[in-house]
């Protein structure tokens, strides 16, 4: 029972720990050539306020229809921010001042309803929901009205938009992970990238696909390699996260006995699951050592420097720091309002910016999380 509780805790932490544009230069372009990045699990650790250069905050309007637990799967459509929140899986539509425009929920078992939300995206003012448990993609307009439902050919683990079509991850009956390219109607067009995946005993799909410089970054949570999928559907590895002897899945004993993976995770206390957020300059990594505490590492792709971030508070609880995506050198995160207030008190006034309509007083009185654009200090 204890290890089940620990798994749940670690998955929550991975999800927790699961932006201003700048022009690319030659140095940044070169970052997308394949590199092996040595990750030091004992890198110097700093408290969050120590590594922050500046933050910008936006609150979310409350009200009977606007109660949010956490911002997940954020999309921007014109001047609208569209996202979901775990639990009831409501879909929220706000403007960029944090004012609620609409909210709808079609969670259920009916033909026009989604069982869960594995992924969500917006195209042509339509909200698409990938329901993994029902193998369907459902579409709604911005008023929340049902448009269509498509039954998928295979039980895909995740789907992401790519060049007027989609890319999907599929795990076949022989434990092979396969990437499948789909057309605009979700019909299979071609496949690429097949690898054995015996260790994925939990079928984890956290943070599989992410937008990256107009292309798609792909990494399974139990893999140490990040791939780039171009708009032309070309796939190439660009980063290998080298944990050395601390990487569980390269351990000869584990490779020889994949059916005992659960026991090895507990016994060996090595890195076994990694959530990554790939940016042009930085990579934000969250990973577990066995079923113990999670580790957060920031890796600078330009300098090779790295540091760990301490998110554990004095009372033993963790700061709710939920990365969403990079925009240039800013990491966009969702953070509970009470943690945002604590963070603000640890920074200087010149390090803090509020979007129009957002004030410290409104954040203090709100139960909703905030959106926060974080710029880290360049010297780290």
Coordinates of C-alpha atoms in Angstrom, one line a residue:
X1 CA 0.0 0.0 0.0
X2 CA 2.9 2.4 0.8
X3 CA 4.4 2.2 -2.6
X4 CA 1.0 2.8 -4.2
X5 CA 0.7 6.0 -2.2
X6 CA 4.2 7.0 -3.1
X7 CA 3.5 6.4 -6.8
X8 CA 0.5 8.7 -6.6
X9 CA 2.5 11.4 -4.8
X10 CA 5.3 11.2 -7.4
X11 CA 3.0 11.4 -10.3
X12 CA 1.4 14.5 -8.8
X13 CA 4.8 16.0 -8.2
X14 CA 5.9 15.3 -11.8
X15 CA 2.8 16.9 -13.1
X16 CA 3.3 19.8 -10.8
X17 CA 7.0 20.3 -11.4
X18 CA 3.5 17.9 -15.5
X19 CA 6.6 33.6 -21.9
X20 CA 8.4 37.2 -24.1
X21 CA 9.6 36.0 -27.5
X22 CA 13.2 36.7 -28.6
X23 CA 14.8 36.3 -31.9
X24 CA 16.8 33.2 -32.6
X25 CA 20.5 33.6 -33.2
X26 CA 23.1 31.1 -34.5
X27 CA 23.9 29.9 -31.0
X28 CA 20.2 29.0 -30.4
X29 CA 19.9 27.3 -33.8
X30 CA 22.9 25.1 -32.9
X31 CA 21.2 24.0 -29.8
X32 CA 18.9 21.8 -31.9
X33 CA 21.8 19.6 -33.1
X34 CA 22.0 16.4 -31.2
X35 CA 23.7 16.8 -27.8
X36 CA 24.3 14.6 -24.8
X37 CA 23.6 16.7 -21.6
X38 CA 25.1 15.4 -18.4
X39 CA 22.6 15.9 -15.6
X40 CA 24.0 16.3 -12.1
X41 CA 21.5 15.1 -9.5
X42 CA 23.7 16.7 -6.9
X43 CA 23.9 20.1 -8.6
X44 CA 23.8 23.2 -6.3
X45 CA 20.3 23.8 -4.9
X46 CA 18.7 27.2 -4.5
X47 CA 15.4 28.5 -3.2
X48 CA 13.0 29.7 -5.9
X49 CA 13.3 33.4 -5.1
X50 CA 17.1 33.2 -5.3
X51 CA 17.1 32.2 -9.0
X52 CA 14.3 34.5 -10.2
X53 CA 15.2 37.7 -12.1
X54 CA 11.6 38.9 -12.6
X55 CA 8.0 37.7 -12.7
X56 CA 4.8 38.9 -14.3
X57 CA 1.5 37.9 -12.9
X58 CA -2.1 37.6 -14.1
X59 CA -5.0 36.7 -11.8
X60 CA -8.1 34.8 -12.9
X61 CA -11.5 36.3 -12.2
X62 CA -13.6 34.2 -9.8
X63 CA -17.3 33.9 -9.5
X64 CA -19.7 30.9 -9.5
X65 CA -18.5 29.8 -12.9
X66 CA -14.8 30.5 -12.5
X67 CA -13.3 28.3 -9.9
X68 CA -10.0 26.8 -11.0
X69 CA -7.8 24.3 -9.3
X70 CA -4.8 24.4 -11.7
X71 CA -4.3 25.6 -15.3
X72 CA -3.6 22.7 -17.6
X73 CA -3.2 22.4 -21.4
X74 CA -3.3 26.2 -22.0
X75 CA -4.0 27.4 -25.5
X76 CA -4.2 30.9 -27.0
X77 CA -6.8 31.7 -29.6
X78 CA -6.7 35.4 -30.7
X79 CA -7.1 37.3 -27.5
X80 CA -8.5 34.3 -25.6
X81 CA -6.8 31.9 -23.2
X82 CA -8.4 28.4 -23.3
X83 CA -7.5 25.7 -20.8
X84 CA -8.8 22.9 -18.6
X85 CA -8.5 22.2 -14.9
X86 CA -8.2 18.7 -13.4
X87 CA -10.9 17.2 -11.3
X88 CA -14.2 18.0 -12.9
X89 CA -12.3 18.8 -16.2
X90 CA -14.1 22.1 -16.9
X91 CA -13.0 24.0 -20.0
X92 CA -12.4 27.7 -19.3
X93 CA -12.2 30.6 -21.7
X94 CA -10.7 33.8 -20.4
X95 CA -9.4 37.0 -22.0
X96 CA -5.8 38.1 -21.5
X97 CA -6.8 40.4 -18.6
X98 CA -8.0 37.4 -16.6
X99 CA -11.7 38.0 -17.1
X100 CA -14.0 35.0 -17.6
X101 CA -15.7 34.8 -21.0
X102 CA -17.1 31.3 -20.8
X103 CA -16.9 27.9 -19.1
X104 CA -18.4 24.6 -20.2
X105 CA -18.2 21.0 -19.1
X106 CA -19.3 17.9 -21.1
X107 CA -17.7 15.2 -19.0
X108 CA -19.7 12.0 -19.1
X109 CA -20.4 8.8 -21.0
X110 CA -22.7 10.2 -23.7
X111 CA -21.9 10.4 -27.5
X112 CA -21.3 14.2 -27.2
X113 CA -19.3 14.0 -24.0
X114 CA -15.7 13.3 -23.0
X115 CA -14.7 10.7 -20.5
X116 CA -11.4 12.5 -19.6
X117 CA -9.1 15.1 -21.2
X118 CA -5.7 13.7 -22.1
X119 CA -5.0 16.6 -24.4
X120 CA -6.8 19.8 -25.6
X121 CA -6.1 22.2 -28.5
X122 CA -7.8 24.9 -30.4
X123 CA -8.1 25.2 -34.2
X124 CA -10.3 27.7 -36.2
X125 CA -12.2 28.7 -33.0
X126 CA -13.0 25.1 -32.2
X127 CA -11.9 23.4 -29.0
X128 CA -10.7 19.8 -29.6
X129 CA -10.6 17.3 -26.7
X130 CA -8.7 14.0 -26.9
X131 CA -10.4 11.6 -24.5
X132 CA -7.9 8.8 -24.1
X133 CA -10.2 6.5 -22.2
X134 CA -12.9 6.5 -24.9
X135 CA -10.5 6.7 -27.9
X136 CA -12.3 9.8 -29.2
X137 CA -11.6 13.3 -30.3
X138 CA -14.5 15.7 -29.7
X139 CA -14.9 19.2 -31.0
X140 CA -16.9 22.1 -29.5
X141 CA -17.3 25.7 -30.5
X142 CA -16.3 28.5 -28.1
X143 CA -19.8 28.6 -26.7
X144 CA -19.4 25.0 -25.6
X145 CA -21.8 23.6 -28.2
X146 CA -21.0 20.1 -29.6
X147 CA -19.8 19.9 -33.2
X148 CA -18.4 16.4 -33.8
X149 CA -17.0 13.2 -32.3
X150 CA -14.4 11.0 -34.1
X151 CA -13.7 7.4 -33.0
X152 CA -10.0 6.7 -33.4
X153 CA -8.6 3.7 -35.3
X154 CA -6.2 2.8 -32.4
X155 CA -6.1 3.3 -28.7
X156 CA -3.6 6.2 -28.9
X157 CA -1.9 7.4 -25.8
X158 CA -1.6 11.0 -26.8
X159 CA -2.3 13.2 -29.9
X160 CA -0.9 16.6 -30.9
X161 CA -1.6 18.9 -33.9
X162 CA 1.0 18.9 -36.6
X163 CA 0.8 20.7 -40.0
X164 CA -2.9 20.4 -40.8
X165 CA -2.9 16.9 -39.3
X166 CA -1.7 15.2 -36.1
X167 CA 1.0 13.1 -34.6
X168 CA 0.0 10.4 -32.1
X169 CA 1.8 8.0 -29.8
X170 CA 0.7 4.4 -29.9
X171 CA 1.8 1.4 -27.9
X172 CA 1.1 -1.9 -29.7
X173 CA 0.4 -5.3 -28.2
X174 CA 4.1 -6.2 -28.5
X175 CA 5.1 -3.3 -26.2
X176 CA 6.4 -1.2 -29.1
X177 CA 6.1 2.5 -29.0
X178 CA 5.1 3.9 -32.4
X179 CA 4.6 7.4 -33.6
X180 CA 1.7 7.7 -36.1
X181 CA 1.0 10.6 -38.4
X182 CA -2.7 11.3 -38.9
X183 CA -4.5 13.4 -41.5
X184 CA -7.0 16.2 -40.7
X185 CA -9.7 13.5 -40.2
X186 CA -7.6 11.5 -37.8
X187 CA -7.0 8.7 -40.3
X188 CA -3.6 7.0 -40.2
X189 CA -1.2 8.2 -43.0
X190 CA 2.2 6.8 -41.9
X191 CA 4.2 5.7 -39.0
X192 CA 7.7 6.2 -37.7
X193 CA 9.9 5.5 -34.7
X194 CA 9.4 2.1 -33.2
X195 CA 11.1 1.1 -30.0
X196 CA 10.6 -1.6 -27.4
X197 CA 9.1 -0.2 -24.2
X198 CA 9.0 -3.0 -21.7
X199 CA 9.7 -0.7 -18.8
X200 CA 6.5 1.4 -19.2
X201 CA 4.6 -0.6 -16.6
X202 CA 2.4 2.3 -15.7
X203 CA 1.6 3.5 -19.2
X204 CA 2.6 7.0 -18.3
X205 CA 1.8 9.8 -20.8
X206 CA 2.7 12.9 -18.9
X207 CA 4.1 15.7 -21.0
X208 CA 4.5 13.6 -24.2
X209 CA 4.2 16.3 -26.9
X210 CA 4.9 20.0 -26.6
X211 CA 5.1 22.9 -29.1
X212 CA 8.7 24.0 -29.8
X213 CA 9.7 26.8 -32.2
X214 CA 6.8 25.9 -34.5
X215 CA 7.6 22.2 -34.4
X216 CA 6.8 19.5 -31.9
X217 CA 9.1 18.2 -29.1
X218 CA 8.4 14.6 -28.1
X219 CA 9.6 12.6 -25.0
X220 CA 8.0 9.7 -23.1
X221 CA 8.2 10.2 -19.4
X222 CA 10.2 7.1 -18.9
X223 CA 12.7 8.0 -21.7
X224 CA 15.9 10.0 -21.4
X225 CA 15.8 11.3 -25.0
X226 CA 14.0 14.3 -26.4
X227 CA 13.0 14.2 -30.1
X228 CA 12.1 17.0 -32.5
X229 CA 9.3 16.4 -35.1
X230 CA 9.3 18.9 -37.9
X231 CA 6.4 20.2 -39.8
X232 CA 7.6 17.9 -42.6
X233 CA 7.1 15.0 -40.3
X234 CA 10.8 14.3 -40.0
X235 CA 11.9 13.0 -36.6
X236 CA 15.3 13.3 -35.1
X237 CA 16.8 13.1 -31.5
X238 CA 18.1 16.4 -30.3
X239 CA 18.9 15.8 -26.6
X240 CA 19.9 12.8 -24.5
X241 CA 19.6 13.4 -20.8
X242 CA 22.7 11.6 -19.4
X243 CA 22.1 10.6 -15.8
X244 CA 25.1 8.2 -15.9
X245 CA 24.8 5.4 -13.4
X246 CA 21.8 7.2 -11.8
X247 CA 19.5 6.2 -14.7
X248 CA 17.5 3.2 -13.7
X249 CA 16.7 1.8 -17.1
X250 CA 20.4 1.4 -18.1
X251 CA 21.0 -0.8 -15.1
X252 CA 22.0 -4.3 -16.4
X253 CA 19.9 -6.0 -13.7
X254 CA 16.8 -4.0 -14.5
X255 CA 17.3 -4.7 -18.3
X256 CA 17.5 -8.4 -17.6
X257 CA 14.3 -8.5 -15.5
X258 CA 11.9 -5.9 -16.8
X259 CA 9.0 -7.7 -15.2
X260 CA 10.4 -6.6 -11.8
X261 CA 10.5 -2.9 -12.7
X262 CA 8.3 -1.9 -9.8
X263 CA 10.5 -3.5 -7.2
X264 CA 13.7 -2.0 -8.8
X265 CA 12.2 1.5 -8.7
X266 CA 11.7 1.2 -5.0
X267 CA 14.9 -0.6 -4.2
X268 CA 17.5 1.2 -6.3
X269 CA 16.3 4.8 -5.8
X270 CA 17.6 5.9 -9.2
X271 CA 16.1 8.3 -11.7
X272 CA 13.2 6.5 -13.5
X273 CA 10.7 9.1 -14.7
X274 CA 11.5 12.5 -16.1
X275 CA 9.1 15.3 -17.1
X276 CA 10.7 17.9 -19.3
X277 CA 9.8 21.4 -20.6
X278 CA 12.1 22.3 -23.5
X279 CA 12.9 25.9 -24.2
X280 CA 15.3 27.6 -26.6
X281 CA 17.7 28.5 -23.8
X282 CA 16.7 26.3 -20.8
X283 CA 15.3 22.8 -20.1
X284 CA 13.2 22.5 -17.0
X285 CA 13.4 18.9 -15.6
X286 CA 11.4 17.2 -12.9
X287 CA 12.3 13.7 -12.0
X288 CA 12.0 11.1 -9.2
X289 CA 14.6 9.1 -7.4
X290 CA 12.8 5.9 -6.6
X291 CA 9.6 6.7 -4.8
X292 CA 11.2 9.4 -2.7
X293 CA 11.1 13.2 -3.1
X294 CA 11.2 14.6 -6.6
X295 CA 14.0 16.7 -7.9
X296 CA 13.7 19.9 -10.1
X297 CA 16.7 20.8 -12.3
X298 CA 17.2 23.8 -14.6
X299 CA 19.7 23.2 -17.4
X300 CA 21.1 26.1 -19.4
X301 CA 21.5 24.9 -23.0
X302 CA 23.8 27.8 -24.0
X303 CA 26.3 27.5 -21.1
X304 CA 25.9 24.0 -19.9
X305 CA 25.2 25.3 -16.4
X306 CA 22.6 23.7 -14.2
X307 CA 21.1 24.1 -10.7
X308 CA 18.4 22.5 -8.7
X309 CA 15.4 24.4 -7.3
X310 CA 14.1 23.8 -3.8
X311 CA 10.3 23.7 -3.8
X312 CA 9.8 22.2 -0.4
X313 CA 8.5 24.6 2.2
X314 CA 9.4 24.7 5.9
X315 CA 6.1 22.9 6.8
X316 CA 7.0 20.0 4.5
X317 CA 4.5 20.9 1.8
X318 CA 5.6 21.9 -1.7
X319 CA 5.3 25.1 -3.6
X320 CA 2.7 24.7 -6.3
X321 CA 4.9 25.5 -9.3
X322 CA 3.2 24.0 -12.4
X323 CA 5.2 24.6 -15.6
X324 CA 3.1 25.0 -18.8
X325 CA 5.4 26.1 -21.5
X326 CA 8.4 28.3 -22.4
X327 CA 8.1 31.5 -24.4
X328 CA 11.5 32.7 -25.3
X329 CA 13.4 32.9 -22.0
X330 CA 10.2 33.0 -19.8
X331 CA 8.7 30.0 -18.2
X332 CA 4.9 30.2 -18.0
X333 CA 3.6 28.5 -14.9
X334 CA 0.4 28.1 -12.9
X335 CA 0.7 28.7 -9.2
X336 CA -1.8 28.8 -6.3
X337 CA -2.6 32.3 -5.2
X338 CA -1.3 31.7 -1.6
X339 CA 2.1 30.5 -3.0
X340 CA 2.2 33.5 -5.3
X341 CA 1.7 35.8 -2.4
X342 CA 4.5 34.1 -0.5
X343 CA 6.8 34.4 -3.5
X344 CA 6.1 38.0 -4.0
X345 CA 7.1 38.8 -0.4
X346 CA 10.5 37.2 -1.1
X347 CA 11.2 39.4 -4.1
X348 CA 12.0 43.1 -4.6
X349 CA 9.3 45.4 -6.0
X350 CA 11.3 46.0 -9.2
X351 CA 11.2 42.2 -9.9
X352 CA 7.4 42.1 -9.9
X353 CA 5.0 43.1 -12.7
X354 CA 1.2 42.9 -12.7
X355 CA -0.8 42.6 -15.8
X356 CA -3.6 45.1 -16.2
X357 CA -6.5 44.3 -13.9
X358 CA -4.2 42.2 -11.6
X359 CA -3.1 43.5 -8.2
X360 CA -1.6 42.0 -5.1
X361 CA -4.8 42.6 -3.2
X362 CA -6.9 40.7 -5.8
X363 CA -4.4 37.7 -5.7
X364 CA -4.5 37.7 -1.9
X365 CA -8.3 37.5 -1.9
X366 CA -8.6 34.9 -4.7
X367 CA -8.9 31.1 -4.5
X368 CA -8.0 30.8 -8.1
X369 CA -4.4 30.2 -9.2
X370 CA -2.4 32.8 -11.1
X371 CA -0.5 32.7 -14.4
X372 CA 3.1 33.7 -13.9
X373 CA 5.8 34.4 -16.4
X374 CA 9.1 33.7 -14.8
X375 CA 12.5 34.9 -16.0
X376 CA 15.4 33.3 -14.3
X377 CA 18.7 35.0 -13.5
X378 CA 21.2 34.5 -16.3
X379 CA 24.2 34.0 -14.0
X380 CA 22.8 30.6 -12.9

